Coordinates of C-alpha atoms and ligand atoms in Angstrom, one line a residue:
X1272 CA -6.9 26.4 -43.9
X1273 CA -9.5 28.8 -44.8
X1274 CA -10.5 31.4 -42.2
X1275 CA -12.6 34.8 -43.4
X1276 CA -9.1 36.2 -44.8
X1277 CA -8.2 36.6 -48.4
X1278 CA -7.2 32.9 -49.9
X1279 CA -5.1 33.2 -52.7
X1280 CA -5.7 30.7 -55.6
X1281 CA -2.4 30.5 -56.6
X1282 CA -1.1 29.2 -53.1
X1283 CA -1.3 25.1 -53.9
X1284 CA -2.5 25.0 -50.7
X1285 CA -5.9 25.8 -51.2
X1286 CA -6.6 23.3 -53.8
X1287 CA -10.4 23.6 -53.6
X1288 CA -10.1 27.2 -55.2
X1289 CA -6.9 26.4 -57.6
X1290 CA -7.0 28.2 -60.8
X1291 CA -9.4 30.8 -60.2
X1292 CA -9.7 33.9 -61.1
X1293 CA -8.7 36.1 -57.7
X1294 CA -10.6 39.0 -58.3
X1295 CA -13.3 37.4 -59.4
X1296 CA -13.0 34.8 -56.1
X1297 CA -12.8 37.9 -53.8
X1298 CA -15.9 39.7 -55.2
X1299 CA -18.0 36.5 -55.0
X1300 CA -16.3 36.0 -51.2
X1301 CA -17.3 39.3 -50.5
X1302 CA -20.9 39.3 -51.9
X1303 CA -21.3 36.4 -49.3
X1304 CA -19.4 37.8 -46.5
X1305 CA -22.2 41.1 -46.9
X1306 CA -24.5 38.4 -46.6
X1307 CA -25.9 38.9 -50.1
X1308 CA -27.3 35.5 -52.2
X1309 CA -25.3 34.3 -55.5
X1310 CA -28.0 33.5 -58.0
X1311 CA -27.8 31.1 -60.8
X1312 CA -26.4 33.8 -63.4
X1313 CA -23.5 35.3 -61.0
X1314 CA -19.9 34.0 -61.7
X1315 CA -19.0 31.2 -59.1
X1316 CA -16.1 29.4 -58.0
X1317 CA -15.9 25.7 -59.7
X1318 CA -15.8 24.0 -56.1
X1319 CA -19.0 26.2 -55.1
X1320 CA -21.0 24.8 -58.0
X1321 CA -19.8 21.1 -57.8
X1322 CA -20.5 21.3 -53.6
X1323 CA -23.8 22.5 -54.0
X1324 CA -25.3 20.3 -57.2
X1325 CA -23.8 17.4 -54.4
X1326 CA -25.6 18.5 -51.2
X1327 CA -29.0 19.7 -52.9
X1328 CA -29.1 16.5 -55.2
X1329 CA -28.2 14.4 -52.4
X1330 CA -31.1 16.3 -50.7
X1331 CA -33.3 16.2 -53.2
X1332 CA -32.6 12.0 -53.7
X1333 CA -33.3 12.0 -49.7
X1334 CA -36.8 13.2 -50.3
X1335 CA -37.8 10.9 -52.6
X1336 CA -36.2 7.9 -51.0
X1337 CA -37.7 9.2 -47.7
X1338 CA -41.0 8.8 -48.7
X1339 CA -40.5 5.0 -49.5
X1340 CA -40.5 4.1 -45.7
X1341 CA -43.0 5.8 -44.6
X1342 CA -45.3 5.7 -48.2
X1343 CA -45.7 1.5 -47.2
X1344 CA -47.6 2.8 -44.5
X1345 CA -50.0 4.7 -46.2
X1346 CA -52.7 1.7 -46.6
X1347 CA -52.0 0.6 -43.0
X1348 CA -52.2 3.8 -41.3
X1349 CA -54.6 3.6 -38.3
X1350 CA -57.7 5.3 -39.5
X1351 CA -58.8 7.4 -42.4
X1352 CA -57.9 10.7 -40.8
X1353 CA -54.1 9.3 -40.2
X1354 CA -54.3 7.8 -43.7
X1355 CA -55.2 10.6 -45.2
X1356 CA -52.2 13.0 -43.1
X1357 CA -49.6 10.5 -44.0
X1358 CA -50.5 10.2 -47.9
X1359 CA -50.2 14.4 -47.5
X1360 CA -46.8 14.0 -45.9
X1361 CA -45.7 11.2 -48.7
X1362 CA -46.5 13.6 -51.5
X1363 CA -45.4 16.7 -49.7
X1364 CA -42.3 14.8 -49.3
X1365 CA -41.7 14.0 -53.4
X1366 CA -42.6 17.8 -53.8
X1367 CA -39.8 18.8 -51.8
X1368 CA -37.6 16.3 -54.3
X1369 CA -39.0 18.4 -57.2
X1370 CA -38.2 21.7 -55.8
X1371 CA -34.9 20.6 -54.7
X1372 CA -34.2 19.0 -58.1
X1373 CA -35.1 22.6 -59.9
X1374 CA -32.5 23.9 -57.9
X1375 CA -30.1 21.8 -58.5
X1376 CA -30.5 22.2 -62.1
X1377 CA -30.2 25.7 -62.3
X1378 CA -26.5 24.7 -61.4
X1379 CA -26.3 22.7 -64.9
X1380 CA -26.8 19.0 -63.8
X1381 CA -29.7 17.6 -65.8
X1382 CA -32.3 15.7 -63.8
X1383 CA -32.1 13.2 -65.7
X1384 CA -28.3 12.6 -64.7
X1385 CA -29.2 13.4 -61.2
X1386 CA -31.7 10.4 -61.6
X1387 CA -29.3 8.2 -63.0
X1388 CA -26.8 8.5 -60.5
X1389 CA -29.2 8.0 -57.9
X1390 CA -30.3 5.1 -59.3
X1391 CA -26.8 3.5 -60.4
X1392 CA -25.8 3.9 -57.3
X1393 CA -23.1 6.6 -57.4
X1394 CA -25.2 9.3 -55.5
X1395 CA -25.6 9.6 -52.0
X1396 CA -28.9 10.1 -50.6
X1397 CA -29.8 10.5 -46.4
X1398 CA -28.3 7.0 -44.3
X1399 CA -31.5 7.1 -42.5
X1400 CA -34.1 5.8 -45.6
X1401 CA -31.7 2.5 -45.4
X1402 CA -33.6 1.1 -42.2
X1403 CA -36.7 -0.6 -42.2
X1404 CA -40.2 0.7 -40.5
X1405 CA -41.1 -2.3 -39.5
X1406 CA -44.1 -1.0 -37.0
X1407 CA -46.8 1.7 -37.3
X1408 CA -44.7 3.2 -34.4
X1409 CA -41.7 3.5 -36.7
X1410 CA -43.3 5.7 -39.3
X1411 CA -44.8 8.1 -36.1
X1412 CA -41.0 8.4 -35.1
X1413 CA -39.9 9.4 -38.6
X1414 CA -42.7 11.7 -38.7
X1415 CA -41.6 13.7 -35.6
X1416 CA -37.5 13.2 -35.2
X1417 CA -36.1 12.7 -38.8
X1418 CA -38.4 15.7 -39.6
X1419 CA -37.5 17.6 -36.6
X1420 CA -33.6 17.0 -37.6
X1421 CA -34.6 18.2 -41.3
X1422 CA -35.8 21.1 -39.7
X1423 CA -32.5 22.1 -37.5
X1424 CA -30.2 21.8 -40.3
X1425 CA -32.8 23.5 -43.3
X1426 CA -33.5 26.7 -41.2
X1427 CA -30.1 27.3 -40.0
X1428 CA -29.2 26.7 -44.1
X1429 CA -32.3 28.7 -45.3
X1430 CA -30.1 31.2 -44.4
X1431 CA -27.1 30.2 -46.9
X1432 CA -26.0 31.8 -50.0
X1433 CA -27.0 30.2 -53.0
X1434 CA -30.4 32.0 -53.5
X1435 CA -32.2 29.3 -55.0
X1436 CA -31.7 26.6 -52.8
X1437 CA -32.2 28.8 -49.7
X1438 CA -35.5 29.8 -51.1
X1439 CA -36.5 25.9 -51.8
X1440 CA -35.6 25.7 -48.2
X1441 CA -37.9 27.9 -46.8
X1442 CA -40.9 26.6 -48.9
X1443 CA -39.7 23.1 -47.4
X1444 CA -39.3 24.5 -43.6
X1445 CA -43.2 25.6 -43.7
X1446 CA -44.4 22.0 -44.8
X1447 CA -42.0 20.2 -42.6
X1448 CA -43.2 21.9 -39.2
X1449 CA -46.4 20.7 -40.1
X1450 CA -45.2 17.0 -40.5
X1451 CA -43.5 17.0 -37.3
X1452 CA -46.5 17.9 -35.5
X1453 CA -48.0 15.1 -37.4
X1454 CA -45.7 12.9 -36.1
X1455 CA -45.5 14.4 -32.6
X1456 CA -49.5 13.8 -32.3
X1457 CA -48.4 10.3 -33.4
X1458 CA -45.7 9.8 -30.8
X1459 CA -47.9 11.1 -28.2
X1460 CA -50.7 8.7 -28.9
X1461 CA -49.1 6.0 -28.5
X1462 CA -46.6 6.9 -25.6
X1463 CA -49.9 7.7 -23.3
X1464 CA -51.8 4.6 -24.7
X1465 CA -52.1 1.3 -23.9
X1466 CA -49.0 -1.4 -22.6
X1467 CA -48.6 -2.5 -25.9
X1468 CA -48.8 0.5 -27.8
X1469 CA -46.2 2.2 -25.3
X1470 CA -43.7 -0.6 -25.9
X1471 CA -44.0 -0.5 -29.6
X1472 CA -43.0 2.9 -29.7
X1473 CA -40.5 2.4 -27.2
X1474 CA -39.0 -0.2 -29.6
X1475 CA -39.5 1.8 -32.6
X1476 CA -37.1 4.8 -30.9
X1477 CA -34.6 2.0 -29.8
X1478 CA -34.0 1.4 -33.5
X1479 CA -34.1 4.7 -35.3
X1480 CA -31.6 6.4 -32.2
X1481 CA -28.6 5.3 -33.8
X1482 CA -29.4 6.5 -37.2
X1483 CA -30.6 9.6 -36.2
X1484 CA -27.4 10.6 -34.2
X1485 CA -26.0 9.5 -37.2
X1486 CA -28.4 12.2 -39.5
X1487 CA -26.2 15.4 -38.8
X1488 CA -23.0 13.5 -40.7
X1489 CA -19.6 12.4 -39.3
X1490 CA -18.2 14.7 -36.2
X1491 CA -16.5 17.7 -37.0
X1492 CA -13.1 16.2 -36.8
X1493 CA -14.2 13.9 -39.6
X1494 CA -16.4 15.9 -41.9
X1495 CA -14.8 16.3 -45.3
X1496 CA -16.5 19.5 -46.4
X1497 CA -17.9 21.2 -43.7
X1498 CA -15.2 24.0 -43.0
X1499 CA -15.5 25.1 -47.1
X1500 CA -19.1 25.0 -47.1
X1501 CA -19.8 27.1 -44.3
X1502 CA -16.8 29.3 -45.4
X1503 CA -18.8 29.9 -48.4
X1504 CA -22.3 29.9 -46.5
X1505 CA -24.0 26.7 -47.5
X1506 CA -23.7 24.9 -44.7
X1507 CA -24.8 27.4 -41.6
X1508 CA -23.2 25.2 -38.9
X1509 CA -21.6 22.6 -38.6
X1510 CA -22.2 18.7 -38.4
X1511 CA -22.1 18.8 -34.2
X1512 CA -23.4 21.8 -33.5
X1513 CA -26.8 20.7 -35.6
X1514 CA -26.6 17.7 -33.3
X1515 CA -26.3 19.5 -30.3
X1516 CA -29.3 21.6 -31.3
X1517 CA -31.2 18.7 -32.3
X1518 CA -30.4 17.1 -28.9
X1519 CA -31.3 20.4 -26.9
X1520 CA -34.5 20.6 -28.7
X1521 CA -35.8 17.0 -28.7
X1522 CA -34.1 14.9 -26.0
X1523 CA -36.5 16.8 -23.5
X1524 CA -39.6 16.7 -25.4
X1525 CA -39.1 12.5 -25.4
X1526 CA -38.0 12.0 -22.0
X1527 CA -41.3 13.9 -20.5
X1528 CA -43.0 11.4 -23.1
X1529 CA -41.7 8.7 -20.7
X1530 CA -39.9 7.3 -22.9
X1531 CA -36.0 6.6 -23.0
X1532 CA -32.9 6.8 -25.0
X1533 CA -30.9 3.7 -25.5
X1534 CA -27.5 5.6 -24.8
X1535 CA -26.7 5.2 -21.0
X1536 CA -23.9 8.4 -21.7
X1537 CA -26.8 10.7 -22.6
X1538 CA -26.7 13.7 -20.2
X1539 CA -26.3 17.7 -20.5
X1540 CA -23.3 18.5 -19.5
X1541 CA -24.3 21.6 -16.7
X1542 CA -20.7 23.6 -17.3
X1543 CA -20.4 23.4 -21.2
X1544 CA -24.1 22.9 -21.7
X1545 CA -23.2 20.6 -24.2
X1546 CA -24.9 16.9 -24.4
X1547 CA -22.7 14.2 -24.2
X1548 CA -23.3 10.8 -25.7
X1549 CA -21.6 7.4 -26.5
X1550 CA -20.1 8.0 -30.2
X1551 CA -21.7 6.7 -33.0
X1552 CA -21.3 3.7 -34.6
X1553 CA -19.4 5.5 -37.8
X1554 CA -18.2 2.5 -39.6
X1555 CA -21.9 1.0 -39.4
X1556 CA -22.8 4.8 -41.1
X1557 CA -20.0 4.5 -43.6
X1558 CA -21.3 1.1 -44.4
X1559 CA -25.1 2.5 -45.2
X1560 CA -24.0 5.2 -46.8
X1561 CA -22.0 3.1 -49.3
X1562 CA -24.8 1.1 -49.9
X1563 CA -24.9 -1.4 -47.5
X1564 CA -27.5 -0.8 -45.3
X1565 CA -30.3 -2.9 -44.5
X1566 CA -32.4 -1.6 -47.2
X1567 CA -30.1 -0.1 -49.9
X1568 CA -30.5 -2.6 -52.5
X1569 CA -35.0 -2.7 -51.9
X1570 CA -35.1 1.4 -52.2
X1571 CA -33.0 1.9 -55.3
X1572 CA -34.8 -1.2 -56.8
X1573 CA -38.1 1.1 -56.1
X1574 CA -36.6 3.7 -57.5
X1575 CA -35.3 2.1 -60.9
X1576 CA -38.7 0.4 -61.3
X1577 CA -40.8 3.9 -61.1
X1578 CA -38.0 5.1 -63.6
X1579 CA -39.0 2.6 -66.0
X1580 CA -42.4 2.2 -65.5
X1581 CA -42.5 6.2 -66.1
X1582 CA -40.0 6.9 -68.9
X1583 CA -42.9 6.6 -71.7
X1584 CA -45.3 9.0 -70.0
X1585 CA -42.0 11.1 -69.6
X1586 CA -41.0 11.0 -73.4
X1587 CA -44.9 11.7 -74.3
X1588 CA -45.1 15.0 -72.7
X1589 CA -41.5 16.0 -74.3
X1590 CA -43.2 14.6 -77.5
X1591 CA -47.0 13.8 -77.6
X1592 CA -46.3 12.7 -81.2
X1593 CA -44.4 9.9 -78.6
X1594 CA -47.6 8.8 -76.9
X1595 CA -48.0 5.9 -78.9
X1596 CA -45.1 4.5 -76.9
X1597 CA -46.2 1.0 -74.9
X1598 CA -45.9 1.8 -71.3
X1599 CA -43.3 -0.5 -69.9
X1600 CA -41.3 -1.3 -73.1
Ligands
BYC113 N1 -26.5 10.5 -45.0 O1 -18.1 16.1 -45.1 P1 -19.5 15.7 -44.6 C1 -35.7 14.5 -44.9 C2 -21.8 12.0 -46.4 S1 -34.6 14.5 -46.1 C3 -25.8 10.1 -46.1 O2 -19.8 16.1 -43.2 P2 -21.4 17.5 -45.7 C4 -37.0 13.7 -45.0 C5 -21.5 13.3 -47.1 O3 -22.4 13.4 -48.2 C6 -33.3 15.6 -45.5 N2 -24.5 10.6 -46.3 O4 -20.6 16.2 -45.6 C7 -37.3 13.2 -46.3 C8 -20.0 13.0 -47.6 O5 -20.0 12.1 -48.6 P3 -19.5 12.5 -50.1 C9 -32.0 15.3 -45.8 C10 -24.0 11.5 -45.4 O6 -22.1 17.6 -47.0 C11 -38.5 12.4 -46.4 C12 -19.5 12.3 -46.3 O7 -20.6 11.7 -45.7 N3 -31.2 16.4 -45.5 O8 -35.5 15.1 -43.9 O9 -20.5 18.7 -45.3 C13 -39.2 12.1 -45.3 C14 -18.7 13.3 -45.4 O10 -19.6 14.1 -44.7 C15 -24.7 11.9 -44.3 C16 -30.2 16.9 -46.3 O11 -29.9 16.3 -47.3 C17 -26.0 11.4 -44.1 N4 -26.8 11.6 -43.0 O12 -22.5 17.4 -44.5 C18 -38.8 12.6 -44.0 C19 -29.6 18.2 -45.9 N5 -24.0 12.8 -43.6 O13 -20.7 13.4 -50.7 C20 -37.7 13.4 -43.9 C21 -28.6 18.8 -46.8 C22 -22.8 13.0 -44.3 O14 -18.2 13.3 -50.0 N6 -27.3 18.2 -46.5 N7 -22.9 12.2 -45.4 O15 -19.4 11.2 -50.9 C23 -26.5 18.6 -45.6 O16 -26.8 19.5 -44.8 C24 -25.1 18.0 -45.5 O17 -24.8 17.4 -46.8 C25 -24.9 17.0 -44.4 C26 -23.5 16.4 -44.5 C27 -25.0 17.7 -43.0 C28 -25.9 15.9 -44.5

């Protein structure tokens, strides 16, 4: 429906743009076709703003949920240096949340609303935080794969339009490649260690592959916003070409590990250098994205009882007058 020509509004089939003003709508499309960013104070189509308060707040909700998996393992890490990475990464991770909140705001959606709806239920947030890390292992694979994914799609969307979230973006890139090392020294560790340690991370990459194919979003075919989103450079490619990049990058780096991919499919294909694999379960993503994953129901419990338990100290810095206020009432 869209390609790089002119749209016009007015044609009711381009509903995602109906009602705007077309000279206004060409400008912006131009600004972004010259590769120029839209800052908070430019004019912007409706869809633009509503797209991108929904992908960064969804982000931004990913990084604080995110740290809940891997934040149990803080006190269990193996050794103090380990501990001490990992409770770097954890807050690192509810930094990026803050950043990414800030720029979602700058669109007009209060955090406070973004809270709620996280918390209510009605906001997405990453499928992958819905699994459990049940082994030391599991928070190692995290550390290197979920990060390394974050990594493919945030560069390529460092690169977007909207000037404050691509800037967020970059700040999050730098800490990121440091957390995937950290998990890629983890990996390694226990891939060339003892038997047991071996199996357990075997195990631990048995469970997260499905999710993690599952990371990049439905295939192309299925993707519900991806062709206005990269129309309008937010999204910097799509859903399977991040996967394929993912694949290219890491599929290598884990079988020289050793290890092995529980998806018998899994190869490169040598004439369209593409890597094919056994399609995802999507109805077990739509599930956990709709809130019934494994550990939906634990994480936004976690989350609702830090809201609470934080609203007084929250309500004394608007108002020290407030400070009176009994935590927890
Ligand atoms: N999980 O039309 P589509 C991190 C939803 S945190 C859940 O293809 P789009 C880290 C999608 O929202 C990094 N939902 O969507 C943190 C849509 O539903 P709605 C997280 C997903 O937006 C702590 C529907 O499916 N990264 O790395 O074009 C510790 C149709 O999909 C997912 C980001 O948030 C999913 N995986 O493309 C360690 C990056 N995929 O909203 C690590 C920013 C799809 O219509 N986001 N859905 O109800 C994006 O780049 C894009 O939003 C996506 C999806 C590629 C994820």
């Amino acid at each position: 429906m869209y390609g790089n020509a002119y749209i016009d509004p007015n044609d009711p089939k381009n509903k995602l743009i109906a009602g705007e003003d077309p000279a206004k709508l060409q400008a912006f499309e131009e600004t972004i076709l010259a590769g120029k960013k839209i800052e908070p104070q430019d004019w912007m189509p409706v869809n633009y703003r509503k797209q991108l308060v929904r992908m960064i707040e969804q982000h931004a909700h990913s990084e604080i949920i995110g740290a809940l998996p891997e934040g149990t393992w803080i006190t269990r890490a193996p050794g103090f240096r380990r501990k001490l990475a990992l409770m770097a990464k954890v807050q690192d991770e509810v930094g990026h949340a803050q950043l990414l909140y800030a720029a979602a705001e700058t669109l007009g959606k209060s955090r406070e609303d973004m809270i709620n709806d996280l918390i209510s239920g009605k906001s997405k947030y990453s499928n992958v935080f819905n699994y459990p890390a049940k082994t030391w292992a599991d928070s190692a694979v995290i550390a290197w794969l979920i990060d390394a994914g974050a990594i493919v799609n945030q560069l390529a969307n460092s690169k977007g339009s909207y000037g404050p979230y691509c800037r967020a973006l970059e700040r999050i890139c730098y800490e990121e490649s440091f957390h995937l090392k950290y998990g890629h020294d983890n990996v390694v560790h226990l891939a060339t260690g003892t038997k047991k340690q071996r199996a357990m991370v075997q195990d631990a990459l048995n469970r997260w592959w499905p999710p993690i194919m599952h990371f990049f979003g439905p295939s192309d075919k299925e993707s519900v916003h991806t062709e206005i989103l990269m129309r309008w450079k937010v999204k910097m490619a799509s859903n399977d070409d991040m996967r394929q990049q993912f694949l290219d990058m890491y599929v290598p780096k884990i079988w020289d590990l050793g290890l092995t991919l529980p998806d018998k499919k899994l190869r490169k294909n040598p004439e369209t250098k593409k890597w094919m694999y056994t399609e995802p379960d999507w109805d077990e993503f739509k599930r956990v994205i709709n809130g019934d994953g494994p550990c939906n129901a634990e994480r936004l419990a976690v989350r609702r009882m830090a809201e609470q338990r934080g609203r007084w100290v929250r309500k004394a810095i608007v108002n020290p007058k407030d400070s009176y206020v009994k935590p927890f009432a």
